[in-house]
């Protein structure tokens, strides 16, 4: 839901880049770090979402993202069922969502161990043994955080 909302918001904002640029220039004084470094990068990022103003490209990108998340969830669910037979189906979604959220936060250099710690923590909230949770995190690696982005990006680039 949040991904869909973000994509729509960014696509709408990309249609109004000049207004956003003018507003930012009025609000923030000239010759500041924000005005010289950050705002141009922000506007460039928003401009990249202009592709999603075309409904077919938006649906294709969103569809590729959903398919990749489905496969990531299916893969982790199979591993989860092998290691934690009593696990409910929604535990997979919870663990992947929690670990993906933590991976998006600024973390240690190169994010080493952050995904694994997030996954173990998410499963521990569900009462899962830390050894089984660490096995899932180590075996599954970073694919739930990277596969959706990689698949959706490569699908959009080959469109």
Coordinates of C-alpha atoms in Angstrom, one line a residue:
X1 CA 0.0 0.0 0.0
X2 CA 2.7 2.5 0.9
X3 CA 4.8 1.6 -2.2
X4 CA 1.7 2.3 -4.4
X5 CA 1.0 5.6 -2.6
X6 CA 4.7 6.7 -2.9
X7 CA 4.7 5.9 -6.6
X8 CA 1.5 7.8 -7.3
X9 CA 2.7 10.8 -5.2
X10 CA 6.1 10.9 -6.9
X11 CA 4.5 10.6 -10.4
X12 CA 2.1 13.5 -9.6
X13 CA 5.0 15.6 -8.2
X14 CA 7.1 15.0 -11.3
X15 CA 4.4 16.7 -13.3
X16 CA 4.9 19.9 -11.2
X17 CA 8.7 20.2 -11.1
X18 CA 8.8 23.8 -12.1
X19 CA 6.3 24.8 -9.4
X20 CA 8.2 22.8 -6.8
X21 CA 11.5 24.3 -7.8
X22 CA 10.1 27.9 -7.6
X23 CA 8.5 27.2 -4.2
X24 CA 11.8 25.8 -2.9
X25 CA 13.7 28.8 -4.2
X26 CA 11.3 31.2 -2.5
X27 CA 11.3 29.3 0.9
X28 CA 15.0 28.6 1.2
X29 CA 17.6 31.4 1.0
X30 CA 20.1 31.4 -1.9
X31 CA 23.7 30.0 -1.5
X32 CA 22.7 27.4 1.1
X33 CA 23.6 23.7 1.1
X34 CA 19.9 22.9 0.5
X35 CA 19.6 25.3 -2.5
X36 CA 22.9 24.3 -4.1
X37 CA 23.2 20.5 -3.4
X38 CA 20.1 18.9 -2.0
X39 CA 17.3 20.4 -4.0
X40 CA 18.8 19.7 -7.4
X41 CA 19.2 16.1 -6.5
X42 CA 15.6 16.0 -5.1
X43 CA 14.3 17.5 -8.4
X44 CA 16.3 15.0 -10.4
X45 CA 14.9 12.1 -8.4
X46 CA 11.3 13.4 -8.9
X47 CA 12.0 13.8 -12.6
X48 CA 12.9 10.2 -12.9
X49 CA 9.3 9.3 -11.7
X50 CA 7.8 11.1 -14.8
X51 CA 7.8 7.7 -16.5
X52 CA 5.1 6.6 -14.1
X53 CA 2.7 9.3 -15.4
X54 CA 2.1 7.0 -18.3
X55 CA -0.4 4.4 -17.0
X56 CA 1.1 1.5 -18.9
X57 CA 4.6 2.1 -17.5
X58 CA 3.2 2.7 -14.0
X59 CA 1.2 -0.6 -14.1
X60 CA 4.2 -2.5 -15.6
X61 CA 6.6 -1.2 -12.9
X62 CA 4.2 -1.8 -10.1
X63 CA 3.3 -5.2 -11.4
X64 CA 7.0 -6.2 -11.7
X65 CA 7.5 -5.0 -8.1
X66 CA 4.5 -7.1 -6.8
X67 CA 5.7 -10.2 -8.7
X68 CA 9.2 -10.0 -7.3
X69 CA 7.8 -9.5 -3.7
X70 CA 5.5 -12.5 -4.3
X71 CA 8.5 -14.7 -5.2
X72 CA 10.6 -13.4 -2.3
X73 CA 7.7 -14.2 0.1
X74 CA 7.2 -17.6 -1.4
X75 CA 10.9 -18.5 -1.1
X76 CA 11.1 -17.3 2.5
X77 CA 7.8 -19.0 3.4
X78 CA 9.1 -22.4 2.2
X79 CA 12.3 -22.0 4.2
X80 CA 10.3 -20.8 7.2
X81 CA 8.0 -23.9 7.0
X82 CA 11.0 -26.2 7.0
X83 CA 12.6 -24.6 10.0
X84 CA 9.5 -23.5 12.0
X85 CA 6.6 -25.9 11.2
X86 CA 4.2 -24.1 13.6
X87 CA 4.7 -20.8 11.8
X88 CA 1.6 -19.0 10.4
X89 CA 1.6 -17.8 6.8
X90 CA 1.6 -14.1 7.8
X91 CA 4.9 -14.5 9.7
X92 CA 6.7 -14.4 6.4
X93 CA 5.2 -11.1 5.4
X94 CA 5.9 -9.7 8.9
X95 CA 9.6 -10.7 8.9
X96 CA 10.2 -9.5 5.3
X97 CA 8.4 -6.2 6.0
X98 CA 10.3 -5.6 9.2
X99 CA 13.7 -6.4 7.7
X100 CA 13.0 -4.3 4.6
X101 CA 12.0 -1.4 6.8
X102 CA 15.2 -1.7 8.9
X103 CA 17.3 -2.0 5.8
X104 CA 15.9 1.3 4.5
X105 CA 17.2 3.1 7.7
X106 CA 20.8 4.4 7.7
X107 CA 22.9 1.7 9.3
X108 CA 26.4 0.4 9.8
X109 CA 28.9 0.5 7.0
X110 CA 27.6 -1.5 4.0
X111 CA 24.6 -2.6 6.2
X112 CA 26.6 -5.6 7.3
X113 CA 24.5 -7.7 9.7
X114 CA 21.5 -5.2 9.7
X115 CA 19.2 -7.5 7.7
X116 CA 20.1 -10.5 9.7
X117 CA 19.5 -8.6 13.0
X118 CA 16.2 -7.3 11.8
X119 CA 15.0 -10.7 10.6
X120 CA 16.0 -12.4 13.9
X121 CA 14.3 -9.6 15.9
X122 CA 11.1 -9.8 13.9
X123 CA 10.9 -13.6 14.4
X124 CA 11.8 -13.2 18.1
X125 CA 8.7 -11.0 18.5
X126 CA 6.7 -14.0 17.2
X127 CA 8.4 -16.3 19.7
X128 CA 10.7 -18.1 17.3
X129 CA 14.0 -19.6 18.5
X130 CA 16.9 -17.2 17.6
X131 CA 18.8 -20.1 16.0
X132 CA 16.0 -20.9 13.5
X133 CA 15.5 -17.2 12.8
X134 CA 19.2 -16.7 12.2
X135 CA 19.3 -19.7 9.9
X136 CA 16.5 -18.2 7.8
X137 CA 18.1 -14.8 7.8
X138 CA 21.5 -16.2 6.7
X139 CA 20.1 -18.6 4.1
X140 CA 17.8 -16.0 2.6
X141 CA 20.4 -13.3 2.6
X142 CA 19.5 -9.9 1.3
X143 CA 17.2 -11.0 -1.5
X144 CA 13.9 -9.7 0.0
X145 CA 15.4 -6.3 0.3
X146 CA 17.2 -6.3 -3.1
X147 CA 15.3 -8.7 -5.4
X148 CA 12.2 -6.5 -5.8
X149 CA 14.2 -3.4 -6.6
X150 CA 16.5 -5.3 -9.0
X151 CA 13.6 -7.0 -10.8
X152 CA 11.5 -3.9 -11.1
X153 CA 14.4 -1.7 -12.2
X154 CA 15.6 -4.2 -14.8
X155 CA 12.0 -4.7 -16.0
X156 CA 11.5 -0.9 -16.4
X157 CA 14.9 -0.4 -18.1
X158 CA 14.0 -3.1 -20.7
X159 CA 10.5 -1.7 -21.3

